[in-house]
Amino acid sequence: MKLQIPVLIAGIGGASLGTEIFKCLRDTASYSIYGCDISQYAYGHYQEGFTETFRVNRYKYVESIREICTNNGIQAIVPGGEEPLTLLGPCARSFADIGVAIAANSPEVIATCSNKGSLFKRLKELNIPTPETFTVRDISEVKDISYPCVIKPVTETGGSSFVFLVSDRDEIKLYISYLLKNRGVALIQEYIPLDEGEFTIGVLSLPNGRLVGSIAMQRLFNTKLSVSAKTNTGLISSGYSQGLIDDFLAVRVQAERIAAAINSAGPLNIQGRVRNGTLLPFEINPRFSASTYLRSMAGLNEIDTYLRYILLGDEPVFPAVKFGYYLRSLQETFVGKEEVKQ
């Protein structure tokens, strides 16, 4: 019988990062997979393969998860989304005290990436090429802007929520006012056309900073699933990546350089577009991404590799990657009224 390591996925909503993490763990048959979510309607509650799932108190989130870990002998938590990462990441050391690892980047890198205004300022200081980026707190600060540009919040843009493509001054006034009213601070970023491609790159490093490797995928936008917005001005991608995994050496080298520059010590996902042969990142997340199962299909199960190193001390081996196209869709399920998780 194979070793069954108890692992908790925090955040198991449907068609989410949590869903992709579950598939990565399930395929190894090496884990006893637990899940939790604040919603009783989260898809994972009704998905076959979990040992058990729990509904957690949103107002006592960390305390509720700590109790689940203690009662079930959980050895590691994998954040299944941006919010769980934001809540659990800073508590990594207190969870370590009870023998539970948080499978994400270090608290320092999470803090660096949690505010995009601060992150892109730091990247500029490190001489990392990026789209021109700055923040505004008031509409009066919007002056000399080149169009088109992208407007988004400085925090919580997972799945491209609250991300707008702006083509002129009238639109920027509209979207900036909307964002400032709802999110407080807005980030304005130069729009990079799709001419040379958009890429999502997973860069896996160990807690000591040692690089395991990277996988790059050039995104396809032939279906609505991967498109958040498309206008005459350009295209904003959604959180559902699909496309061509290939060597893309120059892109991967640049992504690995970024990971090293910010002292990445765990999973890191970089999204960016290429201009004049240079990768310009527009989003960096210090966690596994929703593309992780596609990478697992390609040969690198990032989550299993990382968990085996931190829990068992297994030395990571970067596999031969199967190049080709990786496509996605959605799944459906039925839940009777009496079966809803309480």
XYZ file of C-alpha atoms in Angstrom:
342
model
C 0.000 0.000 0.000
C 1.360 3.393 -0.978
C 2.126 6.059 1.593
C -0.906 8.275 2.200
C 0.217 11.716 3.337
C -2.653 13.788 4.802
C -2.818 17.104 2.942
C -5.438 19.855 3.114
C -6.463 22.007 0.145
C -7.748 25.357 1.449
C -10.245 26.593 -1.122
C -12.066 23.974 -3.213
C -14.468 26.032 -5.319
C -15.271 24.685 -8.762
C -13.069 25.390 -11.789
C -10.546 26.904 -9.406
C -6.920 26.527 -8.426
C -8.136 24.166 -5.699
C -9.673 21.914 -8.351
C -6.382 21.743 -10.272
C -4.396 21.048 -7.093
C -6.768 18.206 -6.242
C -6.159 16.562 -9.621
C -2.383 16.810 -9.173
C -2.553 15.138 -5.758
C -5.129 12.534 -6.832
C -3.061 11.311 -9.758
C -0.145 10.358 -7.519
C -2.285 8.157 -5.217
C 0.150 9.184 -2.485
C -2.046 11.525 -0.490
C -5.066 11.439 1.734
C -6.699 14.589 0.393
C -8.766 16.812 2.681
C -10.468 20.004 1.540
C -12.104 23.033 3.092
C -13.983 26.099 1.940
C -16.076 28.883 3.440
C -18.959 28.035 1.088
C -21.230 25.021 1.354
C -21.648 25.213 -2.417
C -17.956 24.776 -3.222
C -17.636 22.109 -5.924
C -15.005 20.167 -4.003
C -17.469 19.193 -1.255
C -19.211 16.986 -3.807
C -16.209 15.748 -5.755
C -15.170 12.114 -5.497
C -11.678 11.502 -4.172
C -11.532 13.665 -1.067
C -11.056 11.820 2.210
C -13.209 14.485 3.878
C -14.128 18.119 3.339
C -15.037 20.827 5.805
C -16.915 24.094 5.746
C -14.870 26.672 7.639
C -15.877 29.850 9.444
C -14.876 32.844 7.326
C -14.565 35.000 10.465
C -12.303 32.494 12.241
C -10.598 31.196 9.133
C -7.098 30.501 10.425
C -8.352 29.117 13.738
C -10.807 26.813 11.944
C -8.108 25.448 9.658
C -5.685 24.949 12.524
C -8.354 22.848 14.257
C -8.908 20.744 11.116
C -5.158 20.134 10.873
C -4.857 19.104 14.495
C -7.870 16.777 14.414
C -6.848 15.043 11.166
C -3.076 14.892 11.378
C -2.649 17.176 8.367
C 1.008 17.569 7.364
C 0.677 20.272 4.736
C -1.811 22.878 3.510
C -1.919 23.872 -0.149
C -3.685 27.249 -0.610
C -6.291 26.833 -3.324
C -6.617 30.517 -4.171
C -5.373 34.021 -3.590
C -7.467 34.676 -0.489
C -6.430 31.489 1.357
C -2.816 32.300 0.531
C -3.170 35.848 1.830
C -4.700 34.602 5.081
C -2.511 31.541 5.657
C 0.839 32.654 4.222
C 1.717 35.054 7.047
C 0.898 32.279 9.555
C 3.347 29.775 8.043
C 5.650 29.770 11.030
C 2.852 29.289 13.576
C 1.563 26.334 11.528
C 5.101 24.962 11.391
C 5.060 24.970 15.184
C 2.250 22.374 15.110
C 3.954 20.339 12.379
C 2.022 21.681 9.381
C 3.759 23.124 6.322
C 2.183 25.757 4.070
C 2.940 24.753 0.470
C 3.527 28.225 -0.903
C 6.329 30.717 -1.189
C 7.980 32.314 1.843
C 6.038 34.904 3.883
C 8.520 37.539 2.678
C 7.892 36.806 -1.016
C 4.134 36.600 -0.417
C 4.316 40.048 1.215
C 6.340 41.415 -1.726
C 3.836 40.120 -4.280
C 0.661 40.928 -2.348
C 0.719 44.597 -3.366
C 1.295 45.040 -7.084
C 2.280 48.657 -6.698
C 5.100 47.719 -4.347
C 6.003 44.644 -6.411
C 6.501 46.513 -9.686
C 8.399 49.276 -7.904
C 10.713 46.587 -6.518
C 11.127 44.938 -9.940
C 12.143 48.277 -11.397
C 14.738 48.715 -8.641
C 16.060 45.251 -9.557
C 16.373 46.273 -13.238
C 13.741 43.732 -14.306
C 12.051 44.870 -17.540
C 8.310 45.408 -16.943
C 5.441 47.299 -18.532
C 5.358 50.909 -17.323
C 3.408 50.708 -14.062
C 2.250 53.139 -11.379
C -0.501 53.571 -8.809
C -3.046 56.319 -8.180
C -5.174 57.098 -5.159
C -7.091 59.986 -6.700
C -8.418 60.753 -10.160
C -6.411 64.008 -10.161
C -3.193 61.938 -10.264
C -4.106 60.628 -13.731
C -2.268 62.937 -16.131
C 0.247 61.912 -18.776
C -0.942 58.417 -19.716
C -0.165 56.520 -22.890
C -3.089 54.599 -24.359
C -4.115 51.847 -24.430
C -3.422 50.852 -20.845
C -4.709 48.376 -18.256
C -6.415 49.377 -15.018
C -6.599 46.970 -12.092
C -6.566 46.880 -8.279
C -3.236 46.673 -6.477
C -4.443 43.552 -4.655
C -6.587 40.506 -5.448
C -6.695 40.384 -9.245
C -6.878 36.600 -9.464
C -8.763 35.477 -12.552
C -8.429 39.006 -13.985
C -11.251 40.303 -11.745
C -11.621 44.098 -11.833
C -9.110 44.307 -14.712
C -10.035 46.762 -17.478
C -8.543 47.628 -20.851
C -8.694 51.372 -21.452
C -8.374 53.114 -24.809
C -8.780 56.841 -24.044
C -9.162 59.505 -21.360
C -12.941 59.152 -21.083
C -12.639 55.460 -20.292
C -9.816 55.928 -17.825
C -11.864 58.434 -15.828
C -14.735 55.960 -15.728
C -12.731 52.905 -14.650
C -10.406 54.715 -12.261
C -13.391 56.258 -10.465
C -15.022 52.842 -10.259
C -11.907 51.160 -8.893
C -11.087 53.896 -6.409
C -14.645 53.730 -5.090
C -14.602 49.950 -4.721
C -10.946 49.008 -4.088
C -9.192 52.130 -2.790
C -6.020 52.174 -4.906
C -5.743 51.624 -8.642
C -2.798 50.353 -10.656
C -2.239 51.647 -14.183
C -0.124 49.489 -16.442
C 1.080 49.876 -20.012
C -0.770 47.529 -22.388
C 1.562 45.170 -24.240
C 0.061 43.864 -27.522
C -0.233 40.144 -28.191
C 2.008 40.251 -31.278
C 4.841 38.216 -29.724
C 2.659 36.162 -27.434
C 1.425 35.926 -23.850
C 3.042 33.374 -21.569
C 2.400 31.818 -18.204
C 5.507 30.380 -16.589
C 5.702 28.226 -13.486
C 9.041 28.587 -11.711
C 9.558 26.115 -8.877
C 12.187 26.813 -6.227
C 12.829 25.044 -2.936
C 12.505 26.745 0.475
C 16.283 27.310 0.443
C 15.945 29.198 -2.866
C 17.441 26.454 -5.038
C 15.826 26.352 -8.466
C 14.098 23.113 -9.505
C 13.081 24.316 -12.958
C 10.443 26.094 -14.994
C 7.788 25.331 -17.590
C 6.448 27.931 -20.033
C 3.187 27.894 -21.941
C 2.244 30.288 -24.726
C -1.428 31.004 -24.264
C -4.140 30.468 -26.859
C -7.216 32.679 -27.061
C -9.348 30.742 -29.511
C -12.120 30.129 -26.923
C -14.035 32.422 -24.564
C -12.803 30.415 -21.592
C -9.396 32.083 -21.824
C -10.611 35.602 -22.615
C -11.694 38.074 -19.950
C -12.272 40.981 -22.336
C -11.771 41.586 -26.043
C -12.316 44.952 -27.720
C -11.065 46.803 -30.782
C -8.232 47.984 -28.536
C -6.892 44.597 -27.487
C -7.419 41.535 -25.319
C -7.291 40.787 -21.591
C -6.762 37.152 -20.684
C -8.853 35.301 -18.125
C -7.617 33.022 -15.349
C -8.064 29.919 -17.522
C -4.812 29.283 -19.335
C -4.439 26.857 -22.197
C -1.998 26.678 -25.047
C 1.361 25.403 -26.200
C 3.950 24.089 -23.751
C 7.340 24.129 -25.423
C 10.947 24.865 -24.554
C 10.654 28.668 -24.855
C 14.158 28.936 -23.428
C 14.518 32.734 -23.548
C 11.181 33.235 -21.780
C 12.021 30.678 -19.108
C 15.462 32.154 -18.483
C 13.914 35.559 -17.903
C 11.273 34.097 -15.601
C 13.926 32.258 -13.592
C 15.887 35.503 -13.348
C 12.821 37.229 -11.892
C 12.318 34.404 -9.387
C 15.928 34.672 -8.242
C 15.761 38.472 -8.027
C 12.834 38.447 -5.610
C 14.322 35.527 -3.612
C 11.578 33.096 -4.531
C 11.549 30.122 -2.163
C 8.656 28.024 -3.411
C 6.147 27.980 -6.265
C 5.937 31.125 -8.375
C 3.747 31.849 -11.385
C 4.628 34.627 -13.793
C 2.328 35.956 -16.493
C 3.686 38.279 -19.116
C 3.836 39.273 -22.746
C 6.863 39.476 -24.988
C 8.004 42.629 -26.756
C 11.164 42.735 -28.866
C 12.053 39.314 -27.521
C 11.879 40.353 -23.875
C 9.372 38.968 -21.363
C 7.491 41.782 -19.629
C 5.661 40.385 -16.569
C 2.303 41.910 -15.711
C 1.269 39.500 -12.938
C 3.333 37.483 -10.447
C 1.753 35.128 -7.935
C 3.769 33.444 -5.155
C 1.867 30.151 -5.280
C 0.904 27.294 -7.533
C -1.268 28.494 -10.395
C -4.379 27.112 -12.056
C -2.089 25.888 -14.861
C -0.414 23.459 -12.486
C -2.369 20.428 -13.701
C -1.423 21.164 -17.311
C 2.213 21.176 -16.184
C 1.618 17.891 -14.400
C 0.260 16.431 -17.641
C 3.407 17.717 -19.344
C 5.575 15.801 -16.881
C 6.241 18.073 -13.914
C 3.846 17.607 -11.005
C 5.007 20.733 -9.176
C 2.882 20.128 -6.093
C 3.963 16.515 -5.575
C 7.599 17.463 -6.203
C 7.450 20.302 -3.692
C 5.534 18.347 -1.012
C 7.841 15.352 -1.260
C 10.846 17.594 -0.731
C 9.495 19.500 2.275
C 7.781 16.507 3.937
C 9.993 13.545 3.001
C 13.263 15.117 1.895
C 12.998 13.543 -1.584
C 15.453 15.195 -3.951
C 13.587 16.881 -6.852
C 14.226 15.555 -10.324
C 13.226 17.758 -13.235
C 11.559 15.478 -15.793
C 11.541 15.412 -19.570
C 8.688 17.722 -20.574
C 6.177 16.577 -23.179
C 5.818 19.484 -25.610
C 2.471 20.103 -27.254
C -0.911 21.743 -26.853
C -2.763 21.551 -23.525
C -6.464 22.402 -23.690
C -9.105 22.850 -20.997
C -12.841 22.678 -20.383
C -15.250 22.652 -17.424
C -17.040 19.837 -15.588
C -20.534 19.759 -14.118
C -22.140 17.953 -11.176
C -25.560 17.609 -9.508
C -26.202 18.064 -5.782
C -29.556 17.275 -4.181
C -31.009 19.844 -1.775
C -30.588 17.450 1.133
C -26.942 16.844 0.218
C -25.731 20.455 0.608
C -22.795 20.710 3.020
C -23.723 22.203 6.383
